[in-house]
Coordinates of C-alpha atoms (C1' of nucleotides) and ligand atoms in Angstrom, one line a residue:
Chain A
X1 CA -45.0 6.0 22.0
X2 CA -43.1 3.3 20.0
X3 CA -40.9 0.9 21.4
X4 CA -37.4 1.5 22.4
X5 CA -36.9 -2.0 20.4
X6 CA -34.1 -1.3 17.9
X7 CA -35.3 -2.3 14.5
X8 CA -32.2 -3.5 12.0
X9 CA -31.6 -2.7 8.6
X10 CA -33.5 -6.1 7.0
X11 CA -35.0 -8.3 9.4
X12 CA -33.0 -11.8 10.5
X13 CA -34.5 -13.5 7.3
X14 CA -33.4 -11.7 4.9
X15 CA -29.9 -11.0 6.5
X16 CA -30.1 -14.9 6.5
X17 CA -30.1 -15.0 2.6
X18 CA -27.5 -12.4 2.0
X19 CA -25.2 -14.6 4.4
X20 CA -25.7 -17.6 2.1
X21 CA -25.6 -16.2 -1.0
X22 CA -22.5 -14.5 -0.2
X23 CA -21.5 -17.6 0.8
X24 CA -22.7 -19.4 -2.5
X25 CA -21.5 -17.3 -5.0
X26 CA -18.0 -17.7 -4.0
X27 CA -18.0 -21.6 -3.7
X28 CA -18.1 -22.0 0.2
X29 CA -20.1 -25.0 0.6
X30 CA -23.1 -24.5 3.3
X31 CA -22.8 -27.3 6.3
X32 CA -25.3 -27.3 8.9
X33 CA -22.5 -26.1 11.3
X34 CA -22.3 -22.8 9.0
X35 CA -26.2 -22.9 9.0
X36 CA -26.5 -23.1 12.2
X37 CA -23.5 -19.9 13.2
X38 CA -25.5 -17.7 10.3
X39 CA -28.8 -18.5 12.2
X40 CA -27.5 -16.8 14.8
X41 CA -25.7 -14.2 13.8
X42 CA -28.6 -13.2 11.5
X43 CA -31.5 -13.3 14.4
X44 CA -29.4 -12.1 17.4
X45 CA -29.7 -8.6 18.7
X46 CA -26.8 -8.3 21.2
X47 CA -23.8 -8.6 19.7
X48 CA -23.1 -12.1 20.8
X49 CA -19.6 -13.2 21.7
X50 CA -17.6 -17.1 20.0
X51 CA -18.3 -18.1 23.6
X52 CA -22.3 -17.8 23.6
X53 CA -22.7 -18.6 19.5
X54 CA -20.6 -21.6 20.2
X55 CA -22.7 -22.3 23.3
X56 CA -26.1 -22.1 21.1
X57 CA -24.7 -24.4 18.4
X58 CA -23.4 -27.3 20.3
X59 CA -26.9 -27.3 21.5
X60 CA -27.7 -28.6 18.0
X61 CA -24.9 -30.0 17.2
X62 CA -22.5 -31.1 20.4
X63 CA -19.2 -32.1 18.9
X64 CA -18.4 -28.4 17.4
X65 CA -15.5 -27.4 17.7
X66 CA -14.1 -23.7 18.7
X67 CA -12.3 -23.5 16.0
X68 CA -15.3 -23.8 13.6
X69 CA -16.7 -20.7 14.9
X70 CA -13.9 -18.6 14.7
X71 CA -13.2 -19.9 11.1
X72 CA -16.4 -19.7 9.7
X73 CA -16.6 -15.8 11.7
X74 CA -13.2 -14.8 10.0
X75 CA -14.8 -15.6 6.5
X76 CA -17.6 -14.3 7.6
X77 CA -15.3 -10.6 8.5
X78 CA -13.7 -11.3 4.8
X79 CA -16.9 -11.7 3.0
X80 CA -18.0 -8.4 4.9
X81 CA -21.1 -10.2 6.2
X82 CA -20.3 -9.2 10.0
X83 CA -18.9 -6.9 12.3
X84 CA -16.3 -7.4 14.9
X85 CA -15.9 -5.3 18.3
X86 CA -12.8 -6.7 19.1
X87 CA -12.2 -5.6 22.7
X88 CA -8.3 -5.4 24.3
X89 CA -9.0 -7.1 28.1
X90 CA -12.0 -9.8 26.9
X91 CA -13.5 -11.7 23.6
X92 CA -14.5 -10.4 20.5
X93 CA -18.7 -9.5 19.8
X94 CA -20.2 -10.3 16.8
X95 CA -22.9 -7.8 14.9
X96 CA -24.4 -10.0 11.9
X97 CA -27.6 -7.3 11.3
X98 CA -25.7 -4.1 10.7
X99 CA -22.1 -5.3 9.6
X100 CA -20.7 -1.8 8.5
X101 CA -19.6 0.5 11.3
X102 CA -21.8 1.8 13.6
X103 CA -21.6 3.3 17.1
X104 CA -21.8 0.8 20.1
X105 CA -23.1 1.4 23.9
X106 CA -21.7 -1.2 26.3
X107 CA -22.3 -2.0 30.0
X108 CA -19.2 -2.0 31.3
X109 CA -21.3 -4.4 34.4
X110 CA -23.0 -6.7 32.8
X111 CA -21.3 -6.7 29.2
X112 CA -24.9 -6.1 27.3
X113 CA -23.9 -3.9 23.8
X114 CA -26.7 -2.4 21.9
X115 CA -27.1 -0.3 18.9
X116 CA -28.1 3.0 19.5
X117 CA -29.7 5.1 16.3
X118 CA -27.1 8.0 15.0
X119 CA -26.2 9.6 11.7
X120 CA -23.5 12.6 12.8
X121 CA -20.7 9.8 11.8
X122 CA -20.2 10.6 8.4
X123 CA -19.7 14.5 8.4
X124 CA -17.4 13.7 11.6
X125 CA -15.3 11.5 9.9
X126 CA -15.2 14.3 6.9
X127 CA -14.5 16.6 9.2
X128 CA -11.5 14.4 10.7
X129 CA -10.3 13.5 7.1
X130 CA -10.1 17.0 6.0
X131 CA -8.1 18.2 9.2
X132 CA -5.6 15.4 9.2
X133 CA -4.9 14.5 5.6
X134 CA -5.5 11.1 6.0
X135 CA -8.1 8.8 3.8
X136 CA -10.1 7.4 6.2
X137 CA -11.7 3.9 5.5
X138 CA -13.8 3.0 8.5
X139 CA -13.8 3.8 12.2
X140 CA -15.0 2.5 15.3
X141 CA -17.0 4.3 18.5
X142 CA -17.9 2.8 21.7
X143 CA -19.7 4.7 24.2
X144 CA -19.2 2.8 27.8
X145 CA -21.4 3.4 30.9
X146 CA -24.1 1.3 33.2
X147 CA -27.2 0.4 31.1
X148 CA -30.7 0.6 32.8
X149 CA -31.0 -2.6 34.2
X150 CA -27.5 -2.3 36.1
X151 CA -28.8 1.2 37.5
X152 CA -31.1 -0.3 39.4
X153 CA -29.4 -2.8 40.8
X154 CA -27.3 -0.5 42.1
Chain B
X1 CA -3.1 31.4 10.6
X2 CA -2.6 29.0 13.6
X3 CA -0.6 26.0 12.9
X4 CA -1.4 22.2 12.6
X5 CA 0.9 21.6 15.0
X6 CA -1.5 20.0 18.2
X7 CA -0.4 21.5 21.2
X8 CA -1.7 19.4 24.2
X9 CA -3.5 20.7 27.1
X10 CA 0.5 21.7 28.8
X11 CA 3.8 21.2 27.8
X12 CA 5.9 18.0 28.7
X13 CA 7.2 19.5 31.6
X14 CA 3.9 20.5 33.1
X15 CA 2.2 16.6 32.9
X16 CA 5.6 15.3 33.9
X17 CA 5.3 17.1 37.4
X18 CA 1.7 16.3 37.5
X19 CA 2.3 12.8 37.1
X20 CA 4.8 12.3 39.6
X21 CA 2.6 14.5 42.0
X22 CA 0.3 12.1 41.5
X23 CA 2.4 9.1 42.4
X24 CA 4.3 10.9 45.3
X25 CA 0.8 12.5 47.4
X26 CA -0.4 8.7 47.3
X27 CA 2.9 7.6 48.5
X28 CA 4.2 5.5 45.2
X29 CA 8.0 5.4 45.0
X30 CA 9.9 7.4 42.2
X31 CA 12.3 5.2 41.0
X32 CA 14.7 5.7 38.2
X33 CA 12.8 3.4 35.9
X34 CA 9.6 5.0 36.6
X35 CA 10.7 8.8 36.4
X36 CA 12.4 7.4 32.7
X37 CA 8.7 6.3 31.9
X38 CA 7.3 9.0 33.0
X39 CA 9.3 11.4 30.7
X40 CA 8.8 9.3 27.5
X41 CA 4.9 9.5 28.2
X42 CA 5.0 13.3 29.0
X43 CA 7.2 14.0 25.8
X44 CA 6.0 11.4 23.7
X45 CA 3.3 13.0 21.4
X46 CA 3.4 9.4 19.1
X47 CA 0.8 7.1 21.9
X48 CA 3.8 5.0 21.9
X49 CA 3.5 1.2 22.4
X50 CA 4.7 -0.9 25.8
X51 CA 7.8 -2.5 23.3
X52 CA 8.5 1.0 22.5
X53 CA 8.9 2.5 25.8
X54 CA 10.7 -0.9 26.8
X55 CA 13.5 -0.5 24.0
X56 CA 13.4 3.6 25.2
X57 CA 13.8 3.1 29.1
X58 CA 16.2 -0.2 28.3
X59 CA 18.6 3.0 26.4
X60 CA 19.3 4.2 30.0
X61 CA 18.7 1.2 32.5
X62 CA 19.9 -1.7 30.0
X63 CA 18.6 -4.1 33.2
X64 CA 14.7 -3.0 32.4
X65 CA 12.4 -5.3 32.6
X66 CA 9.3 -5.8 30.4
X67 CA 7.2 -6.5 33.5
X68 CA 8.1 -2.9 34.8
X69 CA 6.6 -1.1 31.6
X70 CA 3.6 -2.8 32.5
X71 CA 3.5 -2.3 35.7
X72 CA 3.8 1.4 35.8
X73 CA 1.6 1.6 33.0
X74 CA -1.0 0.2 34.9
X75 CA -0.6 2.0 37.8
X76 CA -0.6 5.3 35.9
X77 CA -4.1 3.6 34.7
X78 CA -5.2 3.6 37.6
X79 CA -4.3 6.4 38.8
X80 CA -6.1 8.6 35.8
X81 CA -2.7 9.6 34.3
X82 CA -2.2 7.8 31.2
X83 CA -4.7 6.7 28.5
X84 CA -4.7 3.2 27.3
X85 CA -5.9 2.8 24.3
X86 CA -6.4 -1.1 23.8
X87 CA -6.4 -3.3 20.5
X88 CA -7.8 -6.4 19.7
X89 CA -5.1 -7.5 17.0
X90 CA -2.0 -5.4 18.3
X91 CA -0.5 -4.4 21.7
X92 CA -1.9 -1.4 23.2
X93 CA -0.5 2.3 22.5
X94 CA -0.7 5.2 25.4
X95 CA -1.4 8.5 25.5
X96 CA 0.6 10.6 28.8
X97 CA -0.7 13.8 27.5
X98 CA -4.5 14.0 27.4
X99 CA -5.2 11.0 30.1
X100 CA -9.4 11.5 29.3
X101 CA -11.0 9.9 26.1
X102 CA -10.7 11.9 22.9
X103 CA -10.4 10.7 19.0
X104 CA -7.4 9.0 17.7
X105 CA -6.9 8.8 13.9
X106 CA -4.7 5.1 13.0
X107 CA -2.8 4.4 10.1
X108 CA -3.9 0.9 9.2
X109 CA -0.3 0.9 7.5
X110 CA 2.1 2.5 9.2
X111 CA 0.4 2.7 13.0
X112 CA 1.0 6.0 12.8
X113 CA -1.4 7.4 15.9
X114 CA -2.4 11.1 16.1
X115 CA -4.7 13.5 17.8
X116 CA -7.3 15.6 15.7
X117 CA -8.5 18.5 17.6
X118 CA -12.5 18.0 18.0
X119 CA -15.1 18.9 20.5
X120 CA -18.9 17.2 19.1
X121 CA -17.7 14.6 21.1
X122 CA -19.9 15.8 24.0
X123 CA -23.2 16.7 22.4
X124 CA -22.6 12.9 20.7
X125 CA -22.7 11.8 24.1
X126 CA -25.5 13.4 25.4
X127 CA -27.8 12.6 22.8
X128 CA -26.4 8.6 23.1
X129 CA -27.1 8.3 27.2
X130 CA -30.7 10.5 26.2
X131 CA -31.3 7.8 24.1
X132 CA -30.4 4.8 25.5
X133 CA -30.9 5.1 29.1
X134 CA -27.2 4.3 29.3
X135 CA -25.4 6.4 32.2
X136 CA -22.1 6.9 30.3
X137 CA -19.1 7.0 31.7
X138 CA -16.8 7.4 29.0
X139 CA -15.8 6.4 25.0
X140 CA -13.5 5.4 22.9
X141 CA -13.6 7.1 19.1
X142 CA -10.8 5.7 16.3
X143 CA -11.0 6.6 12.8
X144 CA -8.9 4.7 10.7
X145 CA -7.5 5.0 7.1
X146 CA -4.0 5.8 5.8
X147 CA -1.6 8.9 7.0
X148 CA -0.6 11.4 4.0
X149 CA 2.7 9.8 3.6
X150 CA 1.5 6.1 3.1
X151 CA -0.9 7.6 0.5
X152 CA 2.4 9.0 -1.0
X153 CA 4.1 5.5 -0.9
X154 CA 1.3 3.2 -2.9
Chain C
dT1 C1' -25.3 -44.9 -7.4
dT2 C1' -20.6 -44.6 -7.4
dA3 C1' -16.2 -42.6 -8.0
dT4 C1' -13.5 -38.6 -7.4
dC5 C1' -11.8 -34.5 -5.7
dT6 C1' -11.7 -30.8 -2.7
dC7 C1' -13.4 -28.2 1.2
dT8 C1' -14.4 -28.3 6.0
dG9 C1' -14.8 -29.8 10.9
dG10 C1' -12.7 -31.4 15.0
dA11 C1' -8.8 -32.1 17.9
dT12 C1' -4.9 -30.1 19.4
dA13 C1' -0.7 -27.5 19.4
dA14 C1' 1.2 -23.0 18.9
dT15 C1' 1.2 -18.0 19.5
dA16 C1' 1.6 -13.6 21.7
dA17 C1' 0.2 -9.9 24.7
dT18 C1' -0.5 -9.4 29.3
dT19 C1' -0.6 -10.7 34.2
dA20 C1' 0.9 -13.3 38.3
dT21 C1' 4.5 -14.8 41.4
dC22 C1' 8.7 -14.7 44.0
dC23 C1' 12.4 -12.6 46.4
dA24 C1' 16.5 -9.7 46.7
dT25 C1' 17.2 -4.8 47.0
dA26 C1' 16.5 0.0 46.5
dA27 C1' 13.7 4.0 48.2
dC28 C1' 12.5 6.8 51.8
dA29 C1' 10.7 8.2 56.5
dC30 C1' 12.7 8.5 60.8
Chain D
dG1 C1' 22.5 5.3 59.0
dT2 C1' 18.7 2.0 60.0
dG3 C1' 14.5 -0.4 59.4
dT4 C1' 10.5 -1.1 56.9
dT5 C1' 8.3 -2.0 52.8
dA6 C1' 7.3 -1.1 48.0
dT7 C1' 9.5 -2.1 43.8
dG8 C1' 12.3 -4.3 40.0
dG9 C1' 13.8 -8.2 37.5
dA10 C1' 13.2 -12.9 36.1
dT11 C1' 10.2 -16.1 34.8
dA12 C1' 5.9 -18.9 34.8
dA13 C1' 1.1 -18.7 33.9
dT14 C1' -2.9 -17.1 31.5
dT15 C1' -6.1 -16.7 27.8
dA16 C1' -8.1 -15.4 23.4
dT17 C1' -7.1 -16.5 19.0
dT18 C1' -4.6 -18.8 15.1
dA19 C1' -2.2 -22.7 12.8
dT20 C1' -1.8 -27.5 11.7
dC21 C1' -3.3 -31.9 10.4
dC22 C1' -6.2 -35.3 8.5
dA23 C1' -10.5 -38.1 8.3
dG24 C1' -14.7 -37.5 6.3
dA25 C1' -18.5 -34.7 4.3
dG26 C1' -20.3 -32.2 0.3
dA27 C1' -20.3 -31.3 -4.5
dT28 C1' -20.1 -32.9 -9.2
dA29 C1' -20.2 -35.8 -13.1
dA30 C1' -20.4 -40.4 -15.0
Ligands
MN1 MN1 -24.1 -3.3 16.4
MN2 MN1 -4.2 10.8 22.0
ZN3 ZN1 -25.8 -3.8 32.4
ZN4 ZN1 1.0 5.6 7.6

DNA sequence: TTATCTCTGGATAATAATTATCCATAACAC
DNA sequence: GTGTTATGGATAATTATTATCCAGAGATAA
């Protein structure tokens, strides 16, 4: 009956505030330019790429500079605040709702990601950390295939 | 009872013939470089890296270029024989012995790559295309952490 | 408000893995 | 063996990301 609409963790406001304070506490100053990348990050659903974000902020502000997206992401990845999908053969997505790891399904057409809902992860990874001796920290699982839309338009 | 050694689905010698069945019933060349590659991915049980391979191949045709890795590499892609497994930060590592998607484990210190033996993989997927409406086509499934003997050496 | 000090943004160069290009030559069917 | 054509080697090009540099914005206190 409910929507297939994928609810996250905290909605985009209060992801918003963790951003800053976690910016705050640690003496990173907030410029519009950050503002304006958080913004984003906090409110978008699909995983948006430096491309897009930077896209959607020169709209505000036009003179940004590449570079001041991929900066403030990388202290954003420090501070823990998001998740990267770094991808081998194209750019980077960003997840700034749900920035622990989490499984991924991606149209390998049209480049859509979305979050699908799962819990088996964690007694997996025990599993795998039991058989193999290692201590495993995080991990990372993409499922690739055509999403709905692209089926169609087949 | 049984070890922890990983057997793969056949022995060296078994994928090396199938490979080069592969490239021969589509009318590819086998050329002295390529049947070197070829052997280092059928033996290899590490998912060694293209500068790997290179120094390898370079041991026994000194005039080896990097270009050639690549090249077969890619054609073994394409050809279903060899899985790439692709990484943002680092060069990519390949696996000649189980060509199809399966878990990896990565030591975030060492790069120390290895295969756990697991099957939930499956179910995962069915209940992920169920869900989504995604028609999957295949995955990608790294845990990382440290191997026992970097856990040794903090 | 003003002075001061440091962090940050913008421009641009550098990096590095991978791919594209070019052509002499090795592989192989005949 | 000969002829055709795919392949190897050298090297340039590509492209996402990172490093560098410095003017100026943001914080802070007087
Ligand atoms: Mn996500
Ligand atoms: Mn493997
Ligand atoms: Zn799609
Ligand atoms: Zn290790």
């Amino acid at each position: 009956m409910k929507s297939d609409r994928q609810p996250p963790m905290t909605d985009g406001k209060q992801r918003l505030e963790n951003m800053l304070e976690a910016l705050k506490s640690r003496g990173y100053r907030i410029t519009p330019q950050r503002l304006a990348i958080l913004k984003i990050l906090a409110q978008s659903r699909g995983h948006p790429s430096v491309e897009s974000i930077h896209k959607e902020v020169k709209a505000v502000f036009p003179t940004t500079s590449l570079a001041t997206i991929y900066k403030t992401l990388t202290l954003l990845k420090e501070l823990g605040q998001v998740l990267e999908l770094g991808f081998a053969d194209w750019g980077s997505r960003y997840d700034g709702n749900r920035p622990y790891p989490h499984p991924h399904i991606i149209c390998t057409k049209c480049g859509a990601i979305v979050d699908p809902e799962s819990e088996s992860m964690s007694v997996m990874t025990q599993e795998m950390s039991q058989a193999s001796g290692f201590r495993i920290t995080h991990h990372r699982l993409d499922f690739f295939g055509l999403c709905p839309q692209c089926q169609k338009e087949e």
